[in-house]
mmCIF file with all atom_site columns, C-alpha atoms and ligand atoms in Angstrom:
data_model
loop_
_atom_site.group_PDB
_atom_site.id
_atom_site.type_symbol
_atom_site.label_atom_id
_atom_site.label_alt_id
_atom_site.label_comp_id
_atom_site.label_asym_id
_atom_site.label_entity_id
_atom_site.label_seq_id
_atom_site.pdbx_PDB_ins_code
_atom_site.Cartn_x
_atom_site.Cartn_y
_atom_site.Cartn_z
_atom_site.occupancy
_atom_site.B_iso_or_equiv
_atom_site.pdbx_formal_charge
_atom_site.auth_seq_id
_atom_site.auth_comp_id
_atom_site.auth_asym_id
_atom_site.auth_atom_id
_atom_site.pdbx_PDB_model_num
ATOM   1   C CA . VAL A 1 1   ? 0.116   -0.091 0.085  1.00 95.00 ? 942  VAL A CA 1
ATOM   2   C CA . SER A 1 2   ? 1.595   3.338  -1.063 1.00 98.00 ? 943  SER A CA 1
ATOM   3   C CA . VAL A 1 3   ? 0.862   6.080  1.483  1.00 98.00 ? 944  VAL A CA 1
ATOM   4   C CA . TRP A 1 4   ? 1.464   9.759  0.641  1.00 99.00 ? 945  TRP A CA 1
ATOM   5   C CA . ALA A 1 5   ? 1.141   12.959 2.422  1.00 99.00 ? 946  ALA A CA 1
ATOM   6   C CA . ILE A 1 6   ? -0.031  16.558 1.348  1.00 99.00 ? 947  ILE A CA 1
ATOM   7   C CA . VAL A 1 7   ? 0.570   19.002 3.350  1.00 98.00 ? 948  VAL A CA 1
ATOM   8   C CA . VAL A 1 8   ? -1.118  22.172 2.662  1.00 98.00 ? 949  VAL A CA 1
ATOM   9   C CA . ALA A 1 9   ? 0.681   25.635 3.553  1.00 98.00 ? 950  ALA A CA 1
ATOM   10  C CA . ALA A 1 10  ? -0.717  28.184 0.950  1.00 97.00 ? 951  ALA A CA 1
ATOM   11  C CA . GLY A 1 11  ? -2.630  30.335 3.004  1.00 94.00 ? 952  GLY A CA 1
ATOM   12  C CA . SER A 1 12  ? -1.806  34.201 3.384  1.00 88.00 ? 953  SER A CA 1
ATOM   13  C CA . GLY A 1 13  ? -2.177  33.893 7.181  1.00 70.00 ? 954  GLY A CA 1
ATOM   14  C CA . SER A 1 14  ? -4.665  36.851 6.671  1.00 65.00 ? 955  SER A CA 1
ATOM   15  C CA . ARG A 1 15  ? -5.872  36.215 10.397 1.00 62.00 ? 956  ARG A CA 1
ATOM   16  C CA . PHE A 1 16  ? -2.345  36.255 11.854 1.00 59.00 ? 957  PHE A CA 1
ATOM   17  C CA . GLY A 1 17  ? -1.227  39.659 10.718 1.00 61.00 ? 958  GLY A CA 1
ATOM   18  C CA . GLY A 1 18  ? 2.548   40.433 9.947  1.00 65.00 ? 959  GLY A CA 1
ATOM   19  C CA . ASP A 1 19  ? 4.173   39.874 6.237  1.00 68.00 ? 960  ASP A CA 1
ATOM   20  C CA . GLU A 1 20  ? 5.479   36.387 6.706  1.00 80.00 ? 961  GLU A CA 1
ATOM   21  C CA . PRO A 1 21  ? 2.921   34.074 6.187  1.00 89.00 ? 962  PRO A CA 1
ATOM   22  C CA . LYS A 1 22  ? 2.564   32.080 9.774  1.00 92.00 ? 963  LYS A CA 1
ATOM   23  C CA . GLN A 1 23  ? 3.397   28.712 8.476  1.00 94.00 ? 964  GLN A CA 1
ATOM   24  C CA . TYR A 1 24  ? 6.896   30.186 7.566  1.00 95.00 ? 965  TYR A CA 1
ATOM   25  C CA . LEU A 1 25  ? 7.756   31.310 10.901 1.00 93.00 ? 966  LEU A CA 1
ATOM   26  C CA . ARG A 1 26  ? 10.579  29.928 12.901 1.00 94.00 ? 967  ARG A CA 1
ATOM   27  C CA . LEU A 1 27  ? 9.435   27.729 15.667 1.00 95.00 ? 968  LEU A CA 1
ATOM   28  C CA . GLY A 1 28  ? 12.343  26.418 17.991 1.00 94.00 ? 969  GLY A CA 1
ATOM   29  C CA . ASP A 1 29  ? 15.224  25.231 15.638 1.00 93.00 ? 970  ASP A CA 1
ATOM   30  C CA . LYS A 1 30  ? 12.967  25.221 12.035 1.00 96.00 ? 971  LYS A CA 1
ATOM   31  C CA . ARG A 1 31  ? 10.350  26.637 10.577 1.00 96.00 ? 972  ARG A CA 1
ATOM   32  C CA . VAL A 1 32  ? 6.815   25.924 11.029 1.00 97.00 ? 973  VAL A CA 1
ATOM   33  C CA . ILE A 1 33  ? 6.192   23.815 7.786  1.00 98.00 ? 974  ILE A CA 1
ATOM   34  C CA . ASP A 1 34  ? 9.407   22.090 8.708  1.00 98.00 ? 975  ASP A CA 1
ATOM   35  C CA . TRP A 1 35  ? 7.974   20.272 12.069 1.00 98.00 ? 976  TRP A CA 1
ATOM   36  C CA . SER A 1 36  ? 4.892   19.300 9.972  1.00 98.00 ? 977  SER A CA 1
ATOM   37  C CA . ILE A 1 37  ? 6.899   18.161 6.946  1.00 98.00 ? 978  ILE A CA 1
ATOM   38  C CA . ALA A 1 38  ? 9.005   16.005 9.296  1.00 98.00 ? 979  ALA A CA 1
ATOM   39  C CA . ALA A 1 39  ? 6.142   14.097 10.972 1.00 98.00 ? 980  ALA A CA 1
ATOM   40  C CA . ALA A 1 40  ? 4.417   13.627 7.730  1.00 98.00 ? 981  ALA A CA 1
ATOM   41  C CA . ARG A 1 41  ? 7.693   11.972 6.065  1.00 98.00 ? 982  ARG A CA 1
ATOM   42  C CA . GLU A 1 42  ? 8.108   9.524  8.958  1.00 98.00 ? 983  GLU A CA 1
ATOM   43  C CA . ALA A 1 43  ? 4.757   8.124  8.839  1.00 98.00 ? 984  ALA A CA 1
ATOM   44  C CA . THR A 1 44  ? 4.513   8.257  4.888  1.00 98.00 ? 985  THR A CA 1
ATOM   45  C CA . ASP A 1 45  ? 6.142   7.156  1.274  1.00 98.00 ? 986  ASP A CA 1
ATOM   46  C CA . GLY A 1 46  ? 6.498   10.541 0.139  1.00 98.00 ? 987  GLY A CA 1
ATOM   47  C CA . VAL A 1 47  ? 5.270   14.127 0.778  1.00 98.00 ? 988  VAL A CA 1
ATOM   48  C CA . VAL A 1 48  ? 3.697   16.919 -1.194 1.00 98.00 ? 989  VAL A CA 1
ATOM   49  C CA . LEU A 1 49  ? 4.206   20.571 -0.222 1.00 98.00 ? 990  LEU A CA 1
ATOM   50  C CA . VAL A 1 50  ? 1.307   22.936 -1.287 1.00 98.00 ? 991  VAL A CA 1
ATOM   51  C CA . VAL A 1 51  ? 2.714   26.494 -1.011 1.00 98.00 ? 992  VAL A CA 1
ATOM   52  C CA . PRO A 1 52  ? 1.772   29.917 -1.975 1.00 97.00 ? 993  PRO A CA 1
ATOM   53  C CA . PRO A 1 53  ? 2.554   30.781 -5.371 1.00 96.00 ? 994  PRO A CA 1
ATOM   54  C CA . ASP A 1 54  ? 5.156   33.015 -5.235 1.00 95.00 ? 995  ASP A CA 1
ATOM   55  C CA . ARG A 1 55  ? 6.780   30.562 -3.474 1.00 96.00 ? 996  ARG A CA 1
ATOM   56  C CA . VAL A 1 56  ? 6.644   27.644 -5.646 1.00 97.00 ? 997  VAL A CA 1
ATOM   57  C CA . GLY A 1 57  ? 10.449  28.010 -6.817 1.00 96.00 ? 998  GLY A CA 1
ATOM   58  C CA . ASP A 1 58  ? 11.973  27.659 -3.472 1.00 96.00 ? 999  ASP A CA 1
ATOM   59  C CA . ALA A 1 59  ? 14.273  24.920 -2.666 1.00 96.00 ? 1000 ALA A CA 1
ATOM   60  C CA . GLU A 1 60  ? 12.212  22.294 -0.199 1.00 98.00 ? 1001 GLU A CA 1
ATOM   61  C CA . PRO A 1 61  ? 14.756  19.353 -0.162 1.00 97.00 ? 1002 PRO A CA 1
ATOM   62  C CA . ALA A 1 62  ? 12.794  17.674 2.531  1.00 98.00 ? 1003 ALA A CA 1
ATOM   63  C CA . VAL A 1 63  ? 9.742   16.853 0.315  1.00 98.00 ? 1004 VAL A CA 1
ATOM   64  C CA . ASP A 1 64  ? 9.253   15.177 -3.229 1.00 98.00 ? 1005 ASP A CA 1
ATOM   65  C CA . ALA A 1 65  ? 7.138   17.797 -5.075 1.00 98.00 ? 1006 ALA A CA 1
ATOM   66  C CA . VAL A 1 66  ? 6.385   21.377 -4.537 1.00 98.00 ? 1007 VAL A CA 1
ATOM   67  C CA . VAL A 1 67  ? 3.172   22.943 -6.178 1.00 98.00 ? 1008 VAL A CA 1
ATOM   68  C CA . ALA A 1 68  ? 1.255   26.170 -6.001 1.00 98.00 ? 1009 ALA A CA 1
ATOM   69  C CA . GLY A 1 69  ? -1.824  26.418 -3.839 1.00 98.00 ? 1010 GLY A CA 1
ATOM   70  C CA . GLY A 1 70  ? -5.202  28.169 -4.603 1.00 97.00 ? 1011 GLY A CA 1
ATOM   71  C CA . GLY A 1 71  ? -7.342  30.619 -3.772 1.00 96.00 ? 1012 GLY A CA 1
ATOM   72  C CA . THR A 1 72  ? -8.963  28.220 -0.662 1.00 96.00 ? 1013 THR A CA 1
ATOM   73  C CA . ARG A 1 73  ? -7.768  25.255 1.421  1.00 97.00 ? 1014 ARG A CA 1
ATOM   74  C CA . SER A 1 74  ? -10.152 22.932 -0.825 1.00 98.00 ? 1015 SER A CA 1
ATOM   75  C CA . ALA A 1 75  ? -8.504  24.230 -3.825 1.00 98.00 ? 1016 ALA A CA 1
ATOM   76  C CA . SER A 1 76  ? -5.128  23.971 -2.452 1.00 98.00 ? 1017 SER A CA 1
ATOM   77  C CA . VAL A 1 77  ? -5.628  20.448 -1.578 1.00 98.00 ? 1018 VAL A CA 1
ATOM   78  C CA . ARG A 1 78  ? -6.921  19.807 -5.099 1.00 98.00 ? 1019 ARG A CA 1
ATOM   79  C CA . ALA A 1 79  ? -3.141  21.112 -6.354 1.00 98.00 ? 1020 ALA A CA 1
ATOM   80  C CA . GLY A 1 80  ? -1.863  18.276 -3.962 1.00 98.00 ? 1021 GLY A CA 1
ATOM   81  C CA . LEU A 1 81  ? -3.825  15.540 -5.062 1.00 98.00 ? 1022 LEU A CA 1
ATOM   82  C CA . ASP A 1 82  ? -2.882  16.466 -8.697 1.00 98.00 ? 1023 ASP A CA 1
ATOM   83  C CA . ALA A 1 83  ? 0.422   16.085 -7.761 1.00 98.00 ? 1024 ALA A CA 1
ATOM   84  C CA . LEU A 1 84  ? 0.463   12.408 -6.171 1.00 98.00 ? 1025 LEU A CA 1
ATOM   85  C CA . PRO A 1 85  ? 1.865   9.737  -8.211 1.00 98.00 ? 1026 PRO A CA 1
ATOM   86  C CA . ALA A 1 86  ? -0.508  7.444  -9.726 1.00 97.00 ? 1027 ALA A CA 1
ATOM   87  C CA . ASP A 1 87  ? 0.404   4.315  -7.618 1.00 98.00 ? 1028 ASP A CA 1
ATOM   88  C CA . CYS A 1 88  ? -0.719  6.281  -4.245 1.00 98.00 ? 1029 CYS A CA 1
ATOM   89  C CA . ASP A 1 89  ? -3.567  4.389  -2.381 1.00 98.00 ? 1030 ASP A CA 1
ATOM   90  C CA . ILE A 1 90  ? -4.183  6.430  0.635  1.00 98.00 ? 1031 ILE A CA 1
ATOM   91  C CA . VAL A 1 91  ? -3.364  10.142 1.563  1.00 99.00 ? 1032 VAL A CA 1
ATOM   92  C CA . ALA A 1 92  ? -2.978  11.932 4.622  1.00 99.00 ? 1033 ALA A CA 1
ATOM   93  C CA . VAL A 1 93  ? -3.654  15.635 4.156  1.00 98.00 ? 1034 VAL A CA 1
ATOM   94  C CA . HIS A 1 94  ? -2.107  17.811 6.927  1.00 98.00 ? 1035 HIS A CA 1
ATOM   95  C CA . ASP A 1 95  ? -2.317  21.830 7.727  1.00 98.00 ? 1036 ASP A CA 1
ATOM   96  C CA . GLY A 1 96  ? 1.203   23.204 7.668  1.00 98.00 ? 1037 GLY A CA 1
ATOM   97  C CA . ALA A 1 97  ? 0.031   25.520 10.310 1.00 97.00 ? 1038 ALA A CA 1
ATOM   98  C CA . ARG A 1 98  ? -0.168  22.462 12.734 1.00 98.00 ? 1039 ARG A CA 1
ATOM   99  C CA . PRO A 1 99  ? 3.503   21.749 13.753 1.00 98.00 ? 1040 PRO A CA 1
ATOM   100 C CA . LEU A 1 100 ? 3.381   19.666 16.552 1.00 98.00 ? 1041 LEU A CA 1
ATOM   101 C CA . ALA A 1 101 ? 1.095   16.661 15.067 1.00 98.00 ? 1042 ALA A CA 1
ATOM   102 C CA . THR A 1 102 ? 3.128   13.377 15.696 1.00 98.00 ? 1043 THR A CA 1
ATOM   103 C CA . SER A 1 103 ? 4.134   10.876 13.427 1.00 98.00 ? 1044 SER A CA 1
ATOM   104 C CA . ALA A 1 104 ? 2.034   8.530  15.489 1.00 98.00 ? 1045 ALA A CA 1
ATOM   105 C CA . LEU A 1 105 ? -0.981  10.456 14.661 1.00 98.00 ? 1046 LEU A CA 1
ATOM   106 C CA . PHE A 1 106 ? -0.324  10.443 10.975 1.00 98.00 ? 1047 PHE A CA 1
ATOM   107 C CA . ALA A 1 107 ? 0.014   6.573  11.611 1.00 98.00 ? 1048 ALA A CA 1
ATOM   108 C CA . ALA A 1 108 ? -3.191  6.436  13.471 1.00 98.00 ? 1049 ALA A CA 1
ATOM   109 C CA . VAL A 1 109 ? -5.453  8.194  10.626 1.00 98.00 ? 1050 VAL A CA 1
ATOM   110 C CA . VAL A 1 110 ? -3.838  5.952  8.004  1.00 98.00 ? 1051 VAL A CA 1
ATOM   111 C CA . ASP A 1 111 ? -4.194  2.664  9.922  1.00 98.00 ? 1052 ASP A CA 1
ATOM   112 C CA . ALA A 1 112 ? -7.772  3.703  10.464 1.00 98.00 ? 1053 ALA A CA 1
ATOM   113 C CA . VAL A 1 113 ? -8.254  3.733  6.678  1.00 98.00 ? 1054 VAL A CA 1
ATOM   114 C CA . ARG A 1 114 ? -6.474  0.458  6.277  1.00 98.00 ? 1055 ARG A CA 1
ATOM   115 C CA . ALA A 1 115 ? -9.109  -1.198 8.395  1.00 98.00 ? 1056 ALA A CA 1
ATOM   116 C CA . GLY A 1 116 ? -11.517 0.007  6.234  1.00 97.00 ? 1057 GLY A CA 1
ATOM   117 C CA . ALA A 1 117 ? -13.076 3.265  6.366  1.00 98.00 ? 1058 ALA A CA 1
ATOM   118 C CA . ASP A 1 118 ? -13.164 6.009  3.787  1.00 98.00 ? 1059 ASP A CA 1
ATOM   119 C CA . GLY A 1 119 ? -11.346 8.684  5.790  1.00 98.00 ? 1060 GLY A CA 1
ATOM   120 C CA . ALA A 1 120 ? -10.122 9.143  9.428  1.00 98.00 ? 1061 ALA A CA 1
ATOM   121 C CA . VAL A 1 121 ? -9.883  12.225 11.285 1.00 98.00 ? 1062 VAL A CA 1
ATOM   122 C CA . PRO A 1 122 ? -8.617  13.031 15.011 1.00 99.00 ? 1063 PRO A CA 1
ATOM   123 C CA . GLY A 1 123 ? -10.619 14.389 17.494 1.00 98.00 ? 1064 GLY A CA 1
ATOM   124 C CA . LEU A 1 124 ? -10.635 15.534 20.843 1.00 98.00 ? 1065 LEU A CA 1
ATOM   125 C CA . ALA A 1 125 ? -13.497 15.902 23.059 1.00 97.00 ? 1066 ALA A CA 1
ATOM   126 C CA . VAL A 1 126 ? -14.958 19.379 23.643 1.00 97.00 ? 1067 VAL A CA 1
ATOM   127 C CA . THR A 1 127 ? -14.595 20.736 27.222 1.00 95.00 ? 1068 THR A CA 1
ATOM   128 C CA . ASP A 1 128 ? -16.370 23.776 26.529 1.00 96.00 ? 1069 ASP A CA 1
ATOM   129 C CA . THR A 1 129 ? -20.232 23.786 26.141 1.00 97.00 ? 1070 THR A CA 1
ATOM   130 C CA . ILE A 1 130 ? -21.104 24.573 22.699 1.00 97.00 ? 1071 ILE A CA 1
ATOM   131 C CA . LYS A 1 131 ? -24.000 26.930 21.361 1.00 98.00 ? 1072 LYS A CA 1
ATOM   132 C CA . ARG A 1 132 ? -25.300 27.760 17.943 1.00 97.00 ? 1073 ARG A CA 1
ATOM   133 C CA . VAL A 1 133 ? -25.616 31.508 17.915 1.00 98.00 ? 1074 VAL A CA 1
ATOM   134 C CA . VAL A 1 134 ? -27.491 33.487 15.172 1.00 98.00 ? 1075 VAL A CA 1
ATOM   135 C CA . ASP A 1 135 ? -27.330 37.502 15.450 1.00 98.00 ? 1076 ASP A CA 1
ATOM   136 C CA . ASP A 1 136 ? -25.874 37.189 18.777 1.00 98.00 ? 1077 ASP A CA 1
ATOM   137 C CA . THR A 1 137 ? -28.626 35.170 19.870 1.00 98.00 ? 1078 THR A CA 1
ATOM   138 C CA . VAL A 1 138 ? -28.327 31.514 21.288 1.00 98.00 ? 1079 VAL A CA 1
ATOM   139 C CA . VAL A 1 139 ? -30.550 29.323 18.883 1.00 98.00 ? 1080 VAL A CA 1
ATOM   140 C CA . GLU A 1 140 ? -29.537 25.917 20.562 1.00 97.00 ? 1081 GLU A CA 1
ATOM   141 C CA . THR A 1 141 ? -27.173 24.105 23.287 1.00 98.00 ? 1082 THR A CA 1
ATOM   142 C CA . LEU A 1 142 ? -25.377 21.330 21.671 1.00 98.00 ? 1083 LEU A CA 1
ATOM   143 C CA . ASP A 1 143 ? -24.904 17.916 23.519 1.00 97.00 ? 1084 ASP A CA 1
ATOM   144 C CA . ARG A 1 144 ? -21.274 18.002 24.369 1.00 97.00 ? 1085 ARG A CA 1
ATOM   145 C CA . SER A 1 145 ? -21.047 14.430 24.916 1.00 96.00 ? 1086 SER A CA 1
ATOM   146 C CA . GLU A 1 146 ? -21.682 13.708 20.955 1.00 96.00 ? 1087 GLU A CA 1
ATOM   147 C CA . LEU A 1 147 ? -19.108 16.715 20.065 1.00 97.00 ? 1088 LEU A CA 1
ATOM   148 C CA . VAL A 1 148 ? -15.277 16.712 19.013 1.00 98.00 ? 1089 VAL A CA 1
ATOM   149 C CA . ALA A 1 149 ? -12.823 19.114 17.811 1.00 98.00 ? 1090 ALA A CA 1
ATOM   150 C CA . VAL A 1 150 ? -11.500 17.767 14.701 1.00 98.00 ? 1091 VAL A CA 1
ATOM   151 C CA . GLN A 1 151 ? -7.530  18.059 13.696 1.00 98.00 ? 1092 GLN A CA 1
ATOM   152 C CA . THR A 1 152 ? -5.590  17.071 10.717 1.00 98.00 ? 1093 THR A CA 1
ATOM   153 C CA . PRO A 1 153 ? -3.975  14.986 9.588  1.00 99.00 ? 1094 PRO A CA 1
ATOM   154 C CA . GLN A 1 154 ? -6.843  13.428 7.807  1.00 98.00 ? 1095 GLN A CA 1
ATOM   155 C CA . ALA A 1 155 ? -6.516  10.080 6.048  1.00 98.00 ? 1096 ALA A CA 1
ATOM   156 C CA . PHE A 1 156 ? -8.461  8.987  2.938  1.00 98.00 ? 1097 PHE A CA 1
ATOM   157 C CA . LEU A 1 157 ? -8.555  6.380  0.097  1.00 98.00 ? 1098 LEU A CA 1
ATOM   158 C CA . VAL A 1 158 ? -7.150  8.548  -2.472 1.00 98.00 ? 1099 VAL A CA 1
ATOM   159 C CA . GLU A 1 159 ? -9.969  7.339  -5.075 1.00 97.00 ? 1100 GLU A CA 1
ATOM   160 C CA . ALA A 1 160 ? -12.978 8.721  -2.308 1.00 97.00 ? 1101 ALA A CA 1
ATOM   161 C CA . LEU A 1 161 ? -10.710 12.007 -1.832 1.00 98.00 ? 1102 LEU A CA 1
ATOM   162 C CA . ARG A 1 162 ? -10.750 12.786 -5.502 1.00 97.00 ? 1103 ARG A CA 1
ATOM   163 C CA . GLY A 1 163 ? -14.141 11.726 -6.050 1.00 97.00 ? 1104 GLY A CA 1
ATOM   164 C CA . ALA A 1 164 ? -15.305 14.196 -2.963 1.00 96.00 ? 1105 ALA A CA 1
ATOM   165 C CA . HIS A 1 165 ? -13.375 16.935 -4.798 1.00 97.00 ? 1106 HIS A CA 1
ATOM   166 C CA . SER A 1 166 ? -14.206 16.645 -7.964 1.00 95.00 ? 1107 SER A CA 1
ATOM   167 C CA . SER A 1 167 ? -17.192 18.942 -7.449 1.00 93.00 ? 1108 SER A CA 1
ATOM   168 C CA . ASP A 1 168 ? -14.629 21.626 -6.830 1.00 94.00 ? 1109 ASP A CA 1
ATOM   169 C CA . ALA A 1 169 ? -16.426 22.099 -3.356 1.00 93.00 ? 1110 ALA A CA 1
ATOM   170 C CA . ASP A 1 170 ? -15.046 24.225 -0.676 1.00 95.00 ? 1111 ASP A CA 1
ATOM   171 C CA . ALA A 1 171 ? -15.031 22.814 2.988  1.00 96.00 ? 1112 ALA A CA 1
ATOM   172 C CA . THR A 1 172 ? -13.170 23.598 6.124  1.00 94.00 ? 1113 THR A CA 1
ATOM   173 C CA . ASP A 1 173 ? -11.932 20.160 6.256  1.00 96.00 ? 1114 ASP A CA 1
ATOM   174 C CA . ASP A 1 174 ? -11.573 17.084 3.593  1.00 98.00 ? 1115 ASP A CA 1
ATOM   175 C CA . ALA A 1 175 ? -13.523 14.953 5.769  1.00 98.00 ? 1116 ALA A CA 1
ATOM   176 C CA . ALA A 1 176 ? -16.613 16.867 5.379  1.00 98.00 ? 1117 ALA A CA 1
ATOM   177 C CA . LEU A 1 177 ? -16.693 16.605 1.617  1.00 97.00 ? 1118 LEU A CA 1
ATOM   178 C CA . ILE A 1 178 ? -16.503 12.840 1.950  1.00 97.00 ? 1119 ILE A CA 1
ATOM   179 C CA . GLU A 1 179 ? -19.185 12.733 4.621  1.00 96.00 ? 1120 GLU A CA 1
ATOM   180 C CA . ALA A 1 180 ? -21.358 14.774 2.278  1.00 95.00 ? 1121 ALA A CA 1
ATOM   181 C CA . ALA A 1 181 ? -20.757 12.288 -0.668 1.00 92.00 ? 1122 ALA A CA 1
ATOM   182 C CA . GLY A 1 182 ? -21.861 9.366  2.256  1.00 94.00 ? 1123 GLY A CA 1
ATOM   183 C CA . GLY A 1 183 ? -18.919 7.903  2.715  1.00 96.00 ? 1124 GLY A CA 1
ATOM   184 C CA . THR A 1 184 ? -17.467 7.011  6.141  1.00 97.00 ? 1125 THR A CA 1
ATOM   185 C CA . ILE A 1 185 ? -15.067 8.776  8.329  1.00 98.00 ? 1126 ILE A CA 1
ATOM   186 C CA . ALA A 1 186 ? -13.578 7.044  11.577 1.00 98.00 ? 1127 ALA A CA 1
ATOM   187 C CA . VAL A 1 187 ? -12.671 9.326  14.612 1.00 98.00 ? 1128 VAL A CA 1
ATOM   188 C CA . VAL A 1 188 ? -9.179  8.504  16.481 1.00 98.00 ? 1129 VAL A CA 1
ATOM   189 C CA . ALA A 1 189 ? -7.959  10.406 19.503 1.00 98.00 ? 1130 ALA A CA 1
ATOM   190 C CA . GLY A 1 190 ? -6.386  13.611 18.502 1.00 98.00 ? 1131 GLY A CA 1
ATOM   191 C CA . GLU A 1 191 ? -3.426  15.347 20.380 1.00 98.00 ? 1132 GLU A CA 1
ATOM   192 C CA . ALA A 1 192 ? -3.768  18.492 22.622 1.00 97.00 ? 1133 ALA A CA 1
ATOM   193 C CA . ALA A 1 193 ? -0.797  19.772 21.508 1.00 97.00 ? 1134 ALA A CA 1
ATOM   194 C CA . ASN A 1 194 ? -1.799  19.497 17.912 1.00 98.00 ? 1135 ASN A CA 1
ATOM   195 C CA . THR A 1 195 ? -3.230  23.195 17.657 1.00 97.00 ? 1136 THR A CA 1
ATOM   196 C CA . LYS A 1 196 ? -3.451  25.142 14.489 1.00 96.00 ? 1137 LYS A CA 1
ATOM   197 C CA . LEU A 1 197 ? -0.967  28.365 14.731 1.00 95.00 ? 1138 LEU A CA 1
ATOM   198 C CA . THR A 1 198 ? -3.746  30.928 13.700 1.00 91.00 ? 1139 THR A CA 1
ATOM   199 C CA . HIS A 1 199 ? -3.227  34.112 15.800 1.00 89.00 ? 1140 HIS A CA 1
ATOM   200 C CA . THR A 1 200 ? -0.017  35.590 17.060 1.00 85.00 ? 1141 THR A CA 1
ATOM   201 C CA . ARG A 1 201 ? -1.158  34.321 20.480 1.00 90.00 ? 1142 ARG A CA 1
ATOM   202 C CA . ASP A 1 202 ? -0.660  30.840 19.857 1.00 92.00 ? 1143 ASP A CA 1
ATOM   203 C CA . LEU A 1 203 ? 2.911   30.938 19.362 1.00 92.00 ? 1144 LEU A CA 1
ATOM   204 C CA . PRO A 1 204 ? 4.257   30.990 22.779 1.00 93.00 ? 1145 PRO A CA 1
ATOM   205 C CA . ALA A 1 205 ? 2.146   27.765 23.836 1.00 95.00 ? 1146 ALA A CA 1
ATOM   206 C CA . LEU A 1 206 ? 3.870   26.104 20.770 1.00 96.00 ? 1147 LEU A CA 1
ATOM   207 C CA . GLU A 1 207 ? 7.380   27.427 21.528 1.00 96.00 ? 1148 GLU A CA 1
ATOM   208 C CA . SER A 1 208 ? 7.313   25.842 24.705 1.00 96.00 ? 1149 SER A CA 1
ATOM   209 C CA . ILE A 1 209 ? 6.184   22.444 23.373 1.00 96.00 ? 1150 ILE A CA 1
ATOM   210 C CA . ALA A 1 210 ? 8.843   22.708 20.389 1.00 96.00 ? 1151 ALA A CA 1
ATOM   211 C CA . ALA A 1 211 ? 11.691  23.536 23.063 1.00 94.00 ? 1152 ALA A CA 1
ATOM   212 C CA . VAL A 1 212 ? 11.042  20.468 24.877 1.00 93.00 ? 1153 VAL A CA 1
ATOM   213 C CA . ARG A 1 213 ? 10.767  18.259 21.538 1.00 91.00 ? 1154 ARG A CA 1
ATOM   214 C CA . SER A 1 214 ? 14.108  20.003 19.994 1.00 83.00 ? 1155 SER A CA 1
ATOM   215 C CA . MET A 1 215 ? 16.245  18.757 22.895 1.00 78.00 ? 1156 MET A CA 1
HETATM 216 O O1 . LIG B 2 .   ? -6.938  29.436 6.955  1.00 65.58 ? 795  LIG B O1 1
HETATM 217 P P1 . LIG B 2 .   ? -6.868  27.847 7.532  1.00 65.58 ? 795  LIG B P1 1
HETATM 218 O O2 . LIG B 2 .   ? -6.244  28.067 8.993  1.00 65.58 ? 795  LIG B O2 1
HETATM 219 O O3 . LIG B 2 .   ? -7.999  26.841 7.786  1.00 65.58 ? 795  LIG B O3 1
HETATM 220 O O4 . LIG B 2 .   ? -5.989  26.986 6.987  1.00 65.58 ? 795  LIG B O4 1
HETATM 221 C C1 . LIG B 2 .   ? -5.425  25.904 7.269  1.00 65.58 ? 795  LIG B C1 1
HETATM 222 C C2 . LIG B 2 .   ? -4.194  25.475 6.192  1.00 65.58 ? 795  LIG B C2 1
HETATM 223 O O5 . LIG B 2 .   ? -4.646  25.422 4.965  1.00 65.58 ? 795  LIG B O5 1
HETATM 224 C C3 . LIG B 2 .   ? -3.090  26.026 6.682  1.00 65.58 ? 795  LIG B C3 1
HETATM 225 O O6 . LIG B 2 .   ? -1.702  25.392 6.750  1.00 65.58 ? 795  LIG B O6 1
HETATM 226 C C4 . LIG B 2 .   ? -2.863  27.272 5.312  1.00 65.58 ? 795  LIG B C4 1
HETATM 227 O O7 . LIG B 2 .   ? -1.689  27.291 4.915  1.00 65.58 ? 795  LIG B O7 1
HETATM 228 C C5 . LIG B 2 .   ? -3.563  26.375 4.610  1.00 65.58 ? 795  LIG B C5 1
HETATM 229 N N1 . LIG B 2 .   ? -4.290  27.086 3.048  1.00 65.58 ? 795  LIG B N1 1
HETATM 230 C C6 . LIG B 2 .   ? -3.978  26.564 2.027  1.00 65.58 ? 795  LIG B C6 1
HETATM 231 N N2 . LIG B 2 .   ? -4.394  27.371 0.829  1.00 65.58 ? 795  LIG B N2 1
HETATM 232 C C7 . LIG B 2 .   ? -5.553  28.249 1.171  1.00 65.58 ? 795  LIG B C7 1
HETATM 233 C C8 . LIG B 2 .   ? -5.734  28.715 2.696  1.00 65.58 ? 795  LIG B C8 1
HETATM 234 C C9 . LIG B 2 .   ? -5.406  27.694 3.301  1.00 65.58 ? 795  LIG B C9 1
HETATM 235 O O8 . LIG B 2 .   ? -2.938  25.864 1.634  1.00 65.58 ? 795  LIG B O8 1
HETATM 236 N N3 . LIG B 2 .   ? -5.962  28.926 0.108  1.00 65.58 ? 795  LIG B N3 1
#
């Protein structure tokens, strides 16, 4: 079974502020995306890195292919799919902006797909109470026992993911597209440290964990 990873790192980081996209900032002894790539490499046969169009010429020796992303995350994933080798069976899609996912987490989602699911995602139980709100007014309180916060890496049968993306739809994760197509998505235990670098305030917590892992 041939397993590849797509690391999507083509976002402009508009919520983050600053000139440098967040995924190119330094975290410990390397860039944010280098952490993401390293974890992906350890658990797969090859890695496709999706970058902003103006960075597609940059040397990225740790990956097998570098391609330009699109205007949305889903478009960037589709660009990555187009660069996979024909013999790839399972693909793990990972946010470049989640530097602290472990290779064990990649292995866990891939194993769940090997076991028969169309896809698999890491999920963490939510500790806050979640309410649906419209116009600053609560519409309903959701049953927390049924909710998980979903992370990447997310693994899929390549054919299922290609099919789900064939409509050129946009979603905040890939699993949602497979769900919409009636596919089965398994949930494995997520990792508390696997947060997405979204705001400047997220950096210190990632830095302290990265410092320990660099030792
Ligand atoms: O914007 P968001 O935080 O959901 O981005 C998640 C991941 O998707 C990030 O690693 C980001 O670089 C990537 N992305 C992308 N192409 C886009 C938008 C986001 O590769 N057009």
